[in-house]
Backbone as CSV, one residue per row, in Angstrom:
resi,resn,N_x,N_y,N_z,CA_x,CA_y,CA_z,C_x,C_y,C_z
1,MET,-6.957,-17.437,3.939,-5.920,-18.640,4.220,-5.649,-18.760,5.213
2,HIS,-6.045,-19.663,6.284,-5.616,-19.863,7.388,-4.110,-19.939,7.964
3,LEU,-3.765,-19.816,8.885,-2.137,-19.595,9.712,-1.674,-21.015,9.073
4,LEU,-2.302,-22.034,9.541,-2.168,-23.528,9.475,-1.738,-23.938,7.612
5,GLU,-2.852,-23.283,7.344,-2.854,-23.596,5.997,-1.942,-23.015,5.247
6,PHE,-1.232,-21.688,5.208,-0.643,-20.930,5.059,1.033,-21.232,5.106
7,GLN,1.545,-21.899,6.656,2.544,-22.623,6.754,3.255,-23.825,6.303
8,GLU,1.681,-24.980,6.047,1.965,-25.878,4.996,2.246,-25.800,3.549
9,ARG,1.474,-24.833,3.475,1.318,-24.381,1.424,2.949,-23.779,1.332
10,PHE,3.723,-22.736,2.482,5.178,-22.013,2.046,6.027,-22.739,3.040
11,ALA,5.701,-24.173,3.415,6.681,-24.690,4.169,8.348,-24.675,3.814
12,THR,8.602,-24.773,2.642,10.309,-24.522,1.956,10.364,-23.222,1.226
13,GLU,11.585,-23.142,0.794,11.955,-21.989,-0.022,11.685,-22.124,-1.474
14,MET,11.620,-23.491,-1.364,11.248,-23.741,-3.084,9.741,-23.484,-3.130
15,ALA,8.716,-24.115,-2.272,7.375,-23.561,-2.524,7.326,-22.264,-2.465
16,CYS,7.841,-21.204,-1.721,7.893,-20.059,-1.667,8.474,-19.724,-3.417
17,ASP,9.566,-20.090,-3.924,10.169,-19.800,-5.253,9.122,-19.824,-6.079
18,GLU,8.385,-21.091,-6.219,7.276,-21.501,-7.298,5.978,-20.827,-7.196
19,TYR,5.928,-20.278,-6.219,4.541,-19.569,-5.819,4.894,-17.755,-6.827
20,LEU,6.076,-17.526,-6.481,6.964,-16.127,-6.841,6.766,-16.287,-8.578
21,PHE,7.331,-17.833,-8.904,7.078,-17.659,-10.586,5.863,-17.499,-11.252
22,ALA,4.764,-18.412,-10.408,3.512,-18.072,-11.016,3.178,-16.998,-11.025
23,GLN,3.117,-15.908,-10.005,2.556,-14.590,-9.841,3.376,-13.623,-10.696
24,ARG,4.875,-13.926,-11.061,5.229,-12.933,-11.868,5.056,-12.948,-13.502
25,TRP,5.047,-14.786,-13.831,4.890,-15.064,-14.898,3.525,-16.143,-15.331
26,PRO,2.355,-15.679,-15.330,1.487,-16.597,-14.747,1.127,-17.565,-16.551
27,ASP,1.973,-16.575,-17.624,1.446,-17.283,-18.956,3.295,-17.887,-19.182
28,GLY,3.897,-17.799,-18.356,5.283,-18.716,-18.856,6.300,-17.568,-18.443
29,PHE,7.316,-17.835,-18.338,8.795,-17.053,-18.331,8.615,-16.251,-19.221
30,VAL,8.793,-14.676,-19.087,9.486,-13.753,-19.984,10.628,-12.941,-19.424
31,CYS,11.602,-13.081,-20.047,13.136,-12.420,-19.602,12.725,-10.899,-19.192
32,PRO,13.020,-10.493,-18.016,13.099,-9.159,-18.125,13.732,-8.114,-18.993
33,HIS,14.714,-8.382,-19.360,15.899,-8.179,-20.246,15.357,-7.438,-21.954
34,CYS,15.161,-8.979,-22.325,14.874,-8.905,-23.684,13.312,-9.012,-24.202
35,GLY,12.465,-9.760,-23.536,11.296,-10.437,-23.643,11.064,-11.812,-24.178
36,GLY,12.462,-12.623,-24.431,12.313,-13.776,-24.367,11.691,-14.837,-23.520
37,ARG,11.043,-15.741,-24.296,10.169,-17.021,-23.415,10.597,-18.261,-22.923
38,ASP,11.962,-18.273,-23.746,12.448,-19.732,-23.814,14.001,-19.564,-22.882
39,TYR,13.743,-20.539,-21.653,15.153,-20.146,-20.998,15.592,-21.807,-20.572
40,SER,16.326,-21.838,-19.971,17.226,-22.750,-19.275,17.427,-22.718,-18.437
41,GLU,17.477,-23.905,-17.362,17.877,-23.784,-16.038,19.410,-24.085,-15.520
42,VAL,20.074,-22.822,-14.978,21.196,-23.075,-14.244,21.325,-23.058,-12.464
43,ILE,21.905,-24.244,-12.015,22.334,-24.660,-11.063,23.835,-23.699,-10.449
44,SER,23.516,-22.652,-9.503,24.922,-22.064,-9.489,25.612,-22.687,-7.845
45,LYS,26.533,-22.987,-7.587,27.019,-23.665,-6.245,27.351,-22.580,-5.571
46,ALA,27.854,-21.117,-6.448,28.337,-20.181,-5.530,26.826,-19.409,-5.006
47,ARG,25.705,-19.838,-5.170,24.514,-18.821,-4.752,24.198,-19.268,-3.312
48,ARG,23.821,-18.831,-2.462,23.293,-18.961,-1.244,22.258,-19.853,-1.234
49,HIS,22.466,-20.859,-0.378,21.414,-21.726,-0.453,20.672,-22.515,-1.498
50,ALA,21.569,-22.841,-2.583,20.963,-23.098,-3.633,20.217,-24.417,-3.874
51,GLU,20.935,-25.192,-3.159,20.003,-26.381,-2.930,18.599,-26.675,-2.519
52,ASP,18.237,-25.335,-1.802,16.895,-25.430,-1.653,15.551,-24.329,-2.205
53,ARG,16.411,-23.621,-3.597,15.585,-22.867,-4.429,15.802,-23.620,-5.922
54,MET,15.026,-22.484,-6.222,14.761,-23.025,-7.677,16.122,-22.703,-8.489
55,PRO,16.238,-23.053,-9.653,17.494,-22.703,-10.314,17.319,-21.347,-10.696
56,LEU,18.292,-20.751,-11.311,18.294,-19.369,-12.157,17.968,-19.609,-13.692
57,LEU,17.524,-18.970,-13.723,16.345,-18.993,-15.149,17.346,-18.199,-16.403
58,GLN,17.914,-18.704,-17.172,18.636,-18.592,-18.193,18.064,-17.982,-19.682
59,CYS,18.415,-16.783,-19.971,17.660,-16.740,-21.022,17.993,-17.032,-22.432
60,LYS,17.394,-17.920,-23.430,17.931,-18.465,-24.592,18.307,-17.217,-25.734
61,ALA,17.664,-16.334,-25.415,18.011,-15.407,-26.414,19.066,-14.820,-26.217
62,CYS,19.218,-13.990,-24.859,20.112,-12.991,-24.443,21.183,-13.376,-23.708
63,THR,20.891,-14.775,-23.463,21.703,-15.408,-21.992,21.906,-14.819,-20.833
64,ARG,20.968,-13.665,-20.583,20.749,-12.976,-19.416,20.422,-13.812,-18.088
65,GLN,20.878,-14.009,-16.785,20.369,-14.449,-15.860,19.119,-13.860,-14.955
66,THR,18.271,-14.869,-14.509,17.654,-13.947,-13.371,17.142,-14.968,-12.424
67,SER,16.908,-14.846,-11.522,16.040,-15.477,-10.211,14.304,-15.262,-10.205
68,VAL,13.724,-15.646,-9.565,12.134,-15.264,-9.523,12.446,-14.282,-8.299
69,THR,13.057,-13.924,-7.576,13.352,-12.675,-6.836,13.999,-11.349,-7.260
70,ALA,14.487,-11.551,-8.477,15.335,-10.448,-8.876,14.035,-9.591,-9.451
71,GLY,14.712,-8.233,-8.988,13.419,-7.574,-9.855,12.250,-7.003,-8.955
72,THR,11.994,-7.741,-7.980,10.992,-7.712,-6.678,11.206,-7.227,-5.665
73,LEU,10.384,-7.226,-4.875,10.400,-6.421,-3.444,11.734,-7.416,-2.769
74,PHE,11.606,-8.567,-3.265,12.677,-9.476,-2.513,13.871,-9.773,-3.179
75,HIS,14.301,-8.570,-3.795,15.494,-8.547,-4.687,16.805,-8.542,-3.693
76,LYS,17.692,-9.400,-3.720,18.791,-9.546,-2.979,18.589,-9.604,-1.411
77,THR,17.548,-9.963,-0.993,17.040,-10.401,0.064,18.248,-11.483,1.032
78,LYS,18.678,-11.389,2.050,19.689,-12.177,2.889,18.363,-13.022,3.471
79,THR,16.931,-12.524,4.137,16.350,-13.212,4.930,15.670,-14.469,3.985
80,ASP,15.296,-15.165,4.482,14.563,-16.249,3.882,13.189,-15.994,3.450
81,LEU,12.746,-16.664,2.284,11.435,-16.184,1.698,10.555,-16.571,2.564
82,ARG,10.949,-17.832,3.470,9.671,-18.532,4.385,9.254,-17.193,5.070
83,LYS,10.060,-16.789,5.814,10.272,-15.545,6.723,9.236,-14.173,6.056
84,TRP,10.017,-14.183,4.764,9.591,-13.178,4.467,7.911,-13.209,4.154
85,PHE,7.440,-14.252,3.873,6.022,-14.693,3.419,5.020,-14.745,4.885
86,LEU,5.615,-14.905,5.885,5.081,-15.152,6.937,4.992,-13.427,7.510
87,ALA,5.716,-12.753,7.061,5.381,-11.433,7.869,4.520,-10.711,6.972
88,VAL,4.571,-11.137,5.738,3.195,-10.669,5.114,2.133,-11.059,5.317
89,TYR,2.167,-12.289,5.764,0.479,-12.930,6.273,0.352,-12.148,7.332
90,LEU,1.005,-11.792,8.579,1.069,-11.004,9.721,0.598,-9.672,9.766
91,VAL,1.111,-8.939,8.388,0.490,-7.826,7.826,-0.883,-7.692,7.657
92,ALA,-0.948,-8.517,6.808,-2.595,-9.033,6.095,-3.155,-9.286,7.237
93,ASN,-3.053,-10.082,7.861,-3.977,-10.303,9.224,-4.480,-9.562,10.143
94,ASP,-3.513,-8.314,10.442,-3.650,-7.531,11.805,-4.193,-6.258,11.105
95,LYS,-5.439,-6.081,11.314,-6.128,-4.746,10.898,-5.765,-3.433,11.575
96,ARG,-5.090,-3.527,12.505,-4.795,-2.386,13.500,-3.571,-2.321,13.044
97,GLY,-2.789,-2.983,12.353,-1.353,-2.803,12.002,-0.359,-3.490,12.732
98,VAL,0.508,-3.764,12.443,1.711,-4.690,13.055,2.946,-3.788,13.338
99,ALA,3.658,-3.735,14.419,4.798,-3.327,14.935,5.754,-3.985,14.448
100,ALA,7.015,-3.607,14.306,7.898,-4.370,14.068,8.658,-5.075,15.096
101,THR,8.018,-4.462,16.135,8.757,-5.597,17.694,8.164,-7.168,17.105
102,THR,6.640,-7.043,16.839,6.024,-7.879,16.800,6.519,-8.990,15.722
103,ILE,6.974,-8.434,14.469,7.708,-9.042,13.214,8.744,-9.731,13.959
104,ALA,9.178,-8.969,14.843,10.645,-9.440,14.874,10.340,-10.682,15.719
105,ARG,9.555,-10.770,16.925,9.476,-11.971,17.860,8.787,-13.203,17.169
106,ASN,7.796,-12.818,15.824,7.270,-13.957,15.227,8.039,-14.664,14.194
107,ILE,8.929,-14.105,13.686,9.640,-14.927,12.419,11.378,-15.390,12.584
108,GLY,11.599,-14.459,14.064,13.054,-14.880,14.519,14.075,-13.853,13.748
109,VAL,13.759,-12.862,13.532,14.738,-11.905,12.642,14.860,-10.541,14.143
110,SER,16.214,-10.011,13.448,16.266,-8.780,14.603,15.299,-7.661,14.155
111,TYR,15.449,-6.597,15.243,14.501,-5.632,15.013,14.911,-4.953,13.200
112,PRO,15.893,-4.284,13.486,16.273,-3.816,12.177,15.932,-4.119,11.335
113,THR,15.841,-5.580,10.794,15.693,-6.407,9.953,14.140,-6.306,9.840
114,ALA,13.262,-6.844,10.632,11.814,-6.376,10.703,11.110,-5.099,10.171
115,TRP,12.122,-4.313,10.647,11.512,-2.950,10.370,11.687,-2.535,9.288
116,SER,12.966,-3.049,8.336,13.200,-2.830,6.931,12.129,-3.523,6.238
117,MET,11.929,-5.150,6.472,10.904,-5.438,5.861,9.406,-4.689,5.982
118,LEU,8.852,-4.545,6.946,7.638,-3.706,6.975,7.731,-2.270,6.080
119,ASN,8.855,-1.667,6.033,8.866,-0.363,5.245,8.725,-1.005,3.968
120,LYS,9.350,-1.900,3.492,8.945,-2.446,2.229,7.826,-2.497,1.561
121,ILE,7.171,-3.687,2.456,5.912,-4.171,2.766,5.044,-2.811,2.339
122,ARG,5.188,-1.554,3.059,4.284,-0.588,2.705,4.555,0.047,1.605
123,GLN,5.969,0.171,1.145,6.045,0.926,-0.189,5.099,0.080,-0.936
124,ALA,5.417,-1.636,-1.024,4.853,-1.843,-2.052,3.258,-1.915,-2.203
125,MET,2.723,-1.480,-1.141,1.289,-1.235,-0.740,0.870,0.299,-1.724
126,ALA,2.022,0.969,-1.024,1.844,2.536,-1.758,2.135,2.318,-3.303
127,ASP,2.614,1.727,-3.918,3.042,1.653,-5.128,1.442,1.163,-5.593
128,ARG,1.383,-0.017,-4.865,-0.112,-0.487,-5.707,-1.551,0.978,-5.370
129,ASN,-1.614,1.228,-4.542,-2.241,2.080,-4.353,-2.176,3.368,-5.302
130,ALA,-1.122,3.687,-6.031,-0.814,4.735,-6.751,-1.086,4.462,-8.020
131,ARG,-1.076,3.377,-8.454,-2.093,2.727,-9.688,-3.324,2.833,-9.934
132,TYR,-4.225,3.464,-9.100,-5.782,3.388,-9.076,-6.202,5.198,-9.193
133,GLN,-6.730,5.532,-9.754,-7.584,6.806,-9.654,-9.167,6.168,-9.337
134,LEU,-9.467,7.481,-8.372,-10.912,7.344,-7.780,-11.524,8.033,-9.258
135,GLY,-12.841,7.542,-9.079,-13.981,8.065,-9.913,-15.437,8.168,-9.495
136,GLY,-15.824,8.342,-10.142,-17.865,8.543,-9.839,-18.042,9.569,-9.186
137,LEU,-18.709,9.494,-7.804,-18.981,10.587,-7.118,-17.511,10.829,-5.975
138,VAL,-16.710,12.065,-5.955,-15.501,11.600,-4.930,-15.708,12.530,-4.110
139,GLN,-15.659,12.650,-2.859,-15.682,13.826,-1.819,-14.517,14.135,-1.436
140,ILE,-13.996,15.493,-1.244,-12.972,15.828,-1.057,-12.678,16.825,0.155
141,ASP,-11.732,16.331,1.078,-11.491,17.461,1.858,-10.307,17.389,2.500
142,ASP,-9.367,18.174,3.433,-7.918,18.140,4.142,-8.563,17.812,5.643
143,ALA,-7.389,17.260,6.233,-7.274,16.834,7.484,-6.254,17.651,8.191
144,PHE,-5.778,17.409,9.023,-4.265,18.062,10.023,-3.766,16.416,10.775
145,PHE,-2.708,16.003,10.517,-2.261,14.835,11.225,-0.945,15.081,12.326
146,GLY,-0.819,14.966,13.511,0.163,14.906,14.231,0.115,16.138,14.845
147,GLY,1.528,16.883,15.510,1.638,18.086,15.954,1.076,18.286,17.318
148,GLU,1.260,19.482,17.561,0.231,19.861,18.849,-1.538,20.154,18.001
149,SER,-2.363,19.431,19.006,-3.526,19.427,18.524,-4.127,19.810,20.222
150,HIS,-3.738,20.333,20.993,-4.824,20.195,22.446,-4.343,21.629,22.878
151,GLY,-4.866,21.896,24.136,-4.288,22.740,24.944,-4.312,24.282,24.302
152,GLU,-3.019,24.475,24.424,-2.988,26.134,23.719,-2.381,25.990,22.483
153,GLY,-2.534,24.796,22.072,-1.809,24.622,20.396,-2.693,25.404,19.521
154,LYS,-2.460,25.647,18.275,-3.270,25.835,17.235,-4.145,24.762,16.561
155,ARG,-4.630,24.916,16.061,-5.741,23.672,15.372,-5.827,23.830,13.972
156,GLY,-5.551,22.762,12.950,-5.955,23.063,11.641,-5.123,23.646,11.174
157,ARG,-5.633,24.891,9.986,-4.569,25.369,8.961,-3.960,26.605,9.994
158,GLY,-2.444,26.367,9.674,-1.879,27.446,10.994,-1.031,26.716,11.946
159,SER,-1.791,25.526,12.045,-0.832,25.108,13.313,0.563,24.360,12.632
160,ASP,1.034,23.321,13.712,2.391,22.918,13.169,1.968,20.793,12.656
161,GLN,0.667,21.085,12.831,0.124,19.688,12.311,0.629,19.293,10.822
162,ASP,0.405,17.895,10.052,0.720,17.872,9.195,-0.384,17.824,7.712
163,PRO,-0.641,18.631,6.576,-1.668,18.804,6.081,-1.807,17.262,5.334
164,VAL,-2.973,16.789,5.091,-3.259,15.662,4.692,-4.447,16.064,3.406
165,ILE,-4.515,15.461,1.928,-5.714,15.626,1.696,-6.412,13.991,1.341
166,VAL,-7.659,14.629,1.593,-8.593,13.342,2.152,-9.559,13.066,0.761
167,ALA,-9.521,11.960,0.133,-10.725,11.533,-0.905,-11.417,10.467,-0.931
168,VAL,-12.749,10.622,-1.102,-13.580,9.015,-1.006,-14.363,8.833,-2.130
169,GLU,-14.404,8.113,-2.725,-15.002,7.568,-3.892,-16.305,7.040,-3.343
170,VAL,-17.546,7.731,-3.414,-18.838,7.354,-2.777,-19.558,6.616,-3.742
171,GLU,-20.140,5.472,-3.439,-21.203,4.976,-4.383,-22.452,4.188,-3.467
172,ARG,-23.585,4.629,-3.970,-24.643,4.084,-3.103,-24.520,4.608,-1.648
173,HIS,-24.299,5.599,-1.284,-24.112,6.401,-0.122,-22.975,5.703,0.862
174,LYS,-22.341,5.112,0.159,-21.201,4.165,1.058,-19.648,4.461,0.461
175,PRO,-18.578,4.290,1.350,-17.537,4.556,0.191,-16.737,3.017,-0.128
176,LYS,-16.236,3.249,-1.352,-15.773,2.418,-1.948,-14.176,2.505,-2.380
177,HIS,-14.080,3.014,-2.480,-12.219,3.574,-2.302,-11.930,5.012,-1.954
178,ILE,-10.545,5.006,-1.120,-10.163,6.268,-0.398,-8.775,6.675,-0.891
179,MET,-8.396,7.858,-0.795,-7.074,8.271,-0.950,-6.711,9.349,0.143
180,LEU,-5.452,8.944,0.469,-4.745,9.982,1.679,-3.897,10.402,1.369
181,ALA,-3.545,11.791,0.925,-1.927,12.289,0.749,-1.722,13.238,1.358
182,MET,-0.267,13.197,2.289,0.395,13.889,3.200,1.067,14.836,2.084
183,VAL,0.642,16.459,2.185,0.999,17.331,1.471,1.967,18.285,2.372
184,PRO,3.044,19.196,1.627,3.532,20.122,2.450,2.384,21.479,2.459
185,ASP,1.666,21.933,1.946,0.563,22.624,2.234,-0.476,22.304,1.290
186,LEU,-1.593,23.552,1.428,-2.570,23.135,0.742,-3.064,24.425,-0.203
187,THR,-1.875,24.758,-0.692,-2.045,25.825,-1.880,-2.649,25.197,-3.288
188,ARG,-2.843,25.700,-4.187,-3.673,25.317,-5.420,-2.977,24.478,-6.242
189,GLN,-1.695,24.871,-6.498,-0.579,24.316,-6.744,-0.396,22.556,-6.431
190,THR,-0.111,22.691,-5.108,0.095,21.493,-4.555,-1.312,20.317,-4.569
191,VAL,-2.537,21.144,-4.234,-3.226,20.268,-4.164,-3.837,19.796,-5.620
192,SER,-3.708,20.672,-6.800,-4.100,20.414,-8.534,-3.196,19.284,-8.231
193,ALA,-1.753,19.255,-8.173,-0.807,18.098,-8.730,-1.490,16.938,-8.128
194,VAL,-1.913,16.886,-6.738,-2.430,15.377,-6.265,-3.512,14.836,-6.902
195,LEU,-4.754,16.036,-6.934,-5.695,15.432,-7.633,-5.933,15.053,-8.664
196,SER,-4.952,16.058,-9.674,-5.131,15.583,-10.925,-4.372,14.283,-11.333
197,GLU,-3.435,13.999,-10.149,-3.134,12.414,-10.447,-3.690,11.237,-10.344
198,ARG,-4.545,11.525,-8.991,-5.078,10.225,-8.143,-6.529,10.381,-8.710
199,LEU,-7.516,11.570,-9.558,-9.006,11.021,-9.584,-8.612,11.078,-10.604
200,GLN,-9.836,10.213,-11.549,-10.464,10.622,-13.140,-10.957,11.899,-13.315
201,SER,-10.466,12.258,-14.279,-10.900,13.403,-15.027,-12.693,13.786,-15.271
202,SER,-13.146,12.327,-15.254,-14.531,11.999,-15.297,-15.328,12.178,-14.420
203,CYS,-14.576,12.016,-13.080,-15.161,12.435,-11.726,-16.429,13.274,-11.664
204,VAL,-16.914,13.534,-10.449,-17.641,14.333,-10.175,-17.207,14.591,-8.591
205,TRP,-16.781,16.250,-8.507,-16.329,16.843,-7.009,-17.359,17.312,-6.089
206,GLU,-17.178,16.793,-4.886,-18.112,17.189,-4.077,-17.137,18.065,-2.838
207,THR,-16.986,19.047,-2.697,-16.177,19.659,-1.165,-16.930,20.619,-0.607
208,ASP,-16.294,21.586,0.441,-16.933,21.829,1.112,-17.030,23.574,1.147
209,GLY,-16.847,23.933,-0.017,-16.561,25.213,-0.458,-15.240,26.127,-0.426
210,SER,-14.442,25.372,0.000,-13.002,26.126,0.362,-12.676,26.358,-1.104
211,THR,-12.147,27.712,-0.872,-11.691,28.069,-2.070,-10.459,27.420,-2.785
212,THR,-9.780,27.075,-2.352,-8.787,26.110,-2.858,-9.384,25.079,-3.874
213,TYR,-10.096,24.281,-3.317,-10.826,23.136,-3.954,-11.448,23.700,-5.169
214,ALA,-11.944,25.097,-5.378,-13.126,25.778,-6.157,-11.949,26.079,-7.223
215,ALA,-10.906,26.639,-6.887,-10.062,26.575,-7.610,-9.041,25.679,-8.628
216,CYS,-9.046,24.426,-7.789,-8.493,23.536,-8.554,-9.651,22.773,-9.393
217,ALA,-10.873,22.764,-9.040,-11.787,22.447,-10.019,-12.159,23.357,-11.075
218,LYS,-11.679,24.864,-11.390,-11.814,25.543,-12.568,-10.476,24.693,-13.408
219,GLU,-9.214,24.947,-12.750,-8.093,24.099,-13.593,-8.391,22.998,-13.918
220,LEU,-8.574,22.018,-13.317,-8.602,20.636,-13.830,-10.104,19.986,-14.310
221,GLU,-10.885,20.880,-14.069,-12.365,20.777,-14.878,-13.075,19.435,-14.969
222,PRO,-13.432,19.226,-13.593,-13.719,17.878,-13.402,-15.498,17.868,-13.920
223,ALA,-16.020,16.366,-14.017,-17.314,16.629,-14.712,-18.371,17.437,-14.318
224,SER,-17.840,17.783,-12.760,-19.085,18.808,-12.422,-18.482,18.964,-11.110
225,HIS,-19.014,19.738,-10.127,-18.454,20.385,-8.887,-19.408,20.484,-8.265
226,ILE,-19.794,19.748,-7.010,-20.768,20.181,-6.325,-20.113,20.821,-4.866
227,VAL,-20.863,21.468,-4.245,-20.461,22.553,-2.990,-21.379,22.362,-2.050
228,THR,-20.879,21.663,-0.974,-21.947,22.139,0.241,-21.219,22.715,1.083
229,LYS,-21.567,23.721,1.826,-20.870,24.687,2.501,-20.804,24.012,3.698
230,SER,-19.620,23.965,4.795,-19.587,23.693,5.624,-20.095,23.723,6.861
231,GLY,-20.718,25.239,6.884,-21.564,25.365,7.799,-23.201,25.430,7.918
232,THR,-23.445,24.670,6.637,-24.799,24.249,6.736,-24.992,23.187,7.229
233,PRO,-26.385,23.271,7.536,-26.926,22.096,8.520,-26.622,20.542,7.789
234,GLU,-26.925,20.259,6.565,-26.590,19.077,6.306,-25.223,18.573,5.505
235,ALA,-24.258,19.764,6.235,-22.913,19.695,5.919,-22.259,17.930,6.540
236,HIS,-22.726,17.738,7.690,-22.177,16.459,8.343,-22.939,15.618,8.126
237,GLU,-24.092,15.559,7.759,-24.544,14.216,6.994,-23.764,13.644,5.663
238,THR,-23.770,14.762,4.730,-22.990,14.722,3.694,-21.751,14.416,3.302
239,PHE,-20.850,14.613,4.272,-19.354,14.448,4.571,-18.984,13.221,5.583
240,GLU,-20.220,12.887,6.064,-20.081,11.455,6.953,-19.053,10.708,6.677
241,TRP,-18.834,10.088,5.581,-17.578,9.223,5.293,-16.255,9.955,5.210
242,ILE,-16.264,11.329,4.715,-14.913,11.929,4.957,-14.815,12.201,6.538
243,ASP,-15.802,12.431,7.571,-15.223,12.393,8.897,-15.057,11.120,9.412
244,LYS,-15.639,9.663,8.829,-15.186,8.943,9.439,-13.945,8.307,9.009
245,ILE,-13.376,8.727,7.770,-11.944,7.972,7.428,-10.894,8.733,7.983
246,ILE,-11.457,9.890,8.378,-10.549,10.645,8.960,-9.977,10.285,10.418
247,SER,-11.071,10.131,10.957,-11.124,9.782,12.349,-10.669,8.003,12.266
248,LEU,-10.818,7.263,11.469,-10.069,6.037,11.552,-8.742,5.962,10.914
249,ALA,-8.709,6.917,10.329,-6.530,7.028,9.915,-6.062,7.213,10.968
250,LYS,-6.483,8.313,11.960,-5.718,8.861,12.946,-5.805,7.475,13.944
251,ALA,-6.819,7.455,14.354,-6.785,6.057,15.246,-5.850,4.965,14.537
252,PHE,-5.892,4.716,13.623,-4.932,3.888,13.032,-3.531,3.829,13.396
253,ILE,-2.733,5.313,12.768,-1.904,6.146,13.149,-1.427,6.263,14.716
254,ASN,-2.563,6.724,15.294,-1.955,6.962,17.046,-2.206,5.506,17.491
255,GLY,-2.684,4.688,17.296,-2.610,3.252,18.064,-1.647,2.462,18.061
256,THR,-1.166,1.996,16.951,0.205,0.784,16.579,1.182,1.746,16.400
257,TYR,1.154,3.126,15.525,2.175,3.884,15.565,2.435,5.274,16.240
258,HIS,1.694,5.313,17.348,1.999,6.212,18.138,1.951,7.925,17.516
259,GLY,1.429,7.738,16.210,1.815,9.045,15.831,2.772,9.680,15.247
260,ARG,3.905,8.309,14.801,4.945,8.895,14.520,4.911,9.678,13.241
261,MET,5.902,10.926,13.112,5.753,11.735,12.120,6.386,11.200,10.911
262,GLU,7.684,11.146,11.195,8.813,10.604,9.937,8.150,9.753,9.085
263,TYR,7.203,8.918,9.152,6.852,7.925,7.969,5.544,7.908,7.855
264,ARG,4.888,9.101,8.029,3.335,9.113,8.374,2.823,8.341,6.881
265,GLN,3.370,9.145,5.816,2.809,9.100,4.628,2.789,7.491,4.192
266,SER,3.822,6.826,4.833,3.882,5.272,4.607,2.952,4.505,5.412
267,TYR,2.343,4.932,6.545,1.317,4.443,7.370,-0.173,4.816,6.936
268,LEU,0.005,5.840,6.433,-1.257,6.449,5.672,-1.779,5.533,4.500
269,GLU,-0.774,4.968,3.576,-0.564,4.535,2.817,-1.081,2.707,3.261
270,GLU,-0.694,2.061,4.205,-0.916,1.110,4.659,-2.525,0.896,4.888
271,PHE,-3.282,1.935,5.858,-4.307,2.498,5.666,-5.335,2.033,4.843
272,VAL,-5.074,3.128,3.687,-5.414,3.210,2.292,-5.253,1.846,1.725
273,TYR,-4.867,1.258,1.454,-4.466,-0.451,1.155,-5.428,-1.429,2.013
274,ARG,-5.566,-1.332,2.981,-6.293,-2.155,3.817,-7.874,-1.915,3.905
275,PHE,-8.208,-0.533,3.997,-9.338,0.083,3.816,-10.082,-0.238,2.071
276,ASN,-9.477,0.060,1.357,-9.949,-0.212,0.036,-9.929,-1.916,-0.376
277,ARG,-9.212,-2.444,0.468,-9.658,-4.169,0.389,-10.207,-4.531,1.491
278,ARG,-10.958,-3.886,2.137,-11.507,-4.105,3.348,-12.583,-5.666,3.337
279,HIS,-13.158,-5.738,2.109,-14.257,-6.830,2.252,-13.273,-8.209,1.592
280,PHE,-11.715,-8.537,1.352,-11.104,-9.509,0.917,-10.892,-10.829,1.900
281,GLY,-10.969,-10.348,3.263,-10.633,-11.257,4.128,-9.682,-12.159,4.065
282,HIS,-9.400,-13.399,4.081,-8.332,-14.239,4.290,-7.589,-13.913,2.667
283,ARG,-8.297,-13.731,1.618,-7.679,-13.330,-0.122,-6.771,-12.506,0.068
284,LEU,-6.793,-11.179,1.807,-6.008,-10.236,1.618,-4.691,-10.758,1.439
285,VAL,-4.261,-11.696,2.084,-2.533,-12.449,2.134,-2.309,-12.926,0.403
286,GLU,-2.663,-13.435,-0.091,-2.598,-13.490,-1.286,-2.273,-12.394,-2.257
287,ARG,-3.157,-11.146,-1.921,-3.314,-10.013,-2.640,-1.866,-9.157,-2.423
288,LEU,-1.680,-9.737,-1.109,-0.585,-8.328,-0.721,0.776,-9.207,-1.151
289,LEU,0.540,-10.529,-1.107,1.793,-11.400,-1.584,2.067,-10.937,-3.143
290,PHE,1.067,-10.999,-4.059,0.917,-10.613,-5.135,1.669,-9.565,-5.816
291,THR,1.223,-8.409,-4.783,1.767,-7.002,-4.916,3.022,-6.833,-4.606
292,CYS,3.532,-7.745,-3.497,5.111,-7.560,-3.161,5.834,-8.317,-4.465
293,ALA,5.209,-9.384,-4.835,6.168,-10.375,-6.290,6.234,-9.508,-7.473
294,ASN,5.341,-8.404,-7.598,4.907,-7.470,-8.994,5.695,-5.814,-8.493
295,THR,6.401,-5.635,-7.633,6.843,-4.562,-6.558,8.230,-4.317,-7.097
296,LYS,8.618,-3.279,-7.664,10.250,-3.151,-7.754,11.175,-3.414,-6.667
297,PRO,12.441,-3.465,-6.430,12.981,-3.528,-5.232,12.999,-1.714,-4.651
298,VAL,13.098,-1.927,-3.380,13.013,-1.019,-2.552,13.982,-0.707,-1.902
299,ASN,14.757,0.438,-1.844,16.180,0.714,-0.816,15.563,1.664,0.384
300,ILE,15.904,0.983,1.526,15.072,1.505,2.745,16.531,1.957,3.688
């Protein structure tokens, strides 16, 4: 969806409300409280901008009232939905990542508001990422982000950098989906907990011979565990996509976000969300809007 088309489609608050209704309840209204399907519309004069919004929906079974934004990422927002939707558009259409200053300037909100909106959108991405498990052939390794990585500083394990588990689902020698998880350490217990949650039990692991991954494979029992020692001549070619993903992720964080450490997992989730949908083109806008409409409220 091009910008002009997007602006025409979501030119009013009512249009945004109607879109959210269709995304949340494609088969008709379902009460979030009791599951009832019959409802009546209630116009509340005390509601902010009530004349420009869809009425409240009152369930006929339990009489609970709800709005199209209740229970979504936009729950109790004081920012116009038109601005929210435009922020989503800007995020979806800049593969380098968009800064809060850019959002603030383009949609006409303060920097703190733009910062909060961006972090909520990233949390929606993270929630969507967590719903999927990698399957098939999955290459697994780890990398280190941030901290001292040049001069006399240590590198890799033992440095002050943050360890990140990297997993790439490979299909026909190309990456299909990826997962990046920042962890406090690379002990068997920590790594095993992440891999058990994010990988299908039936997948095939391919690692570089790390004793940690060997121990995890013994515990989790994947369908198979292929080991290609990192020191062998074919290792670079075997783990080509692991190396590329790590390089791209670091460039993404160090570029737009200047390597900030406090919210690094959030930035990694944004990178993963984008990469796993890299072939969506302009359809990514609607996918991200759908993701936001089906994400529970986030406190930032």
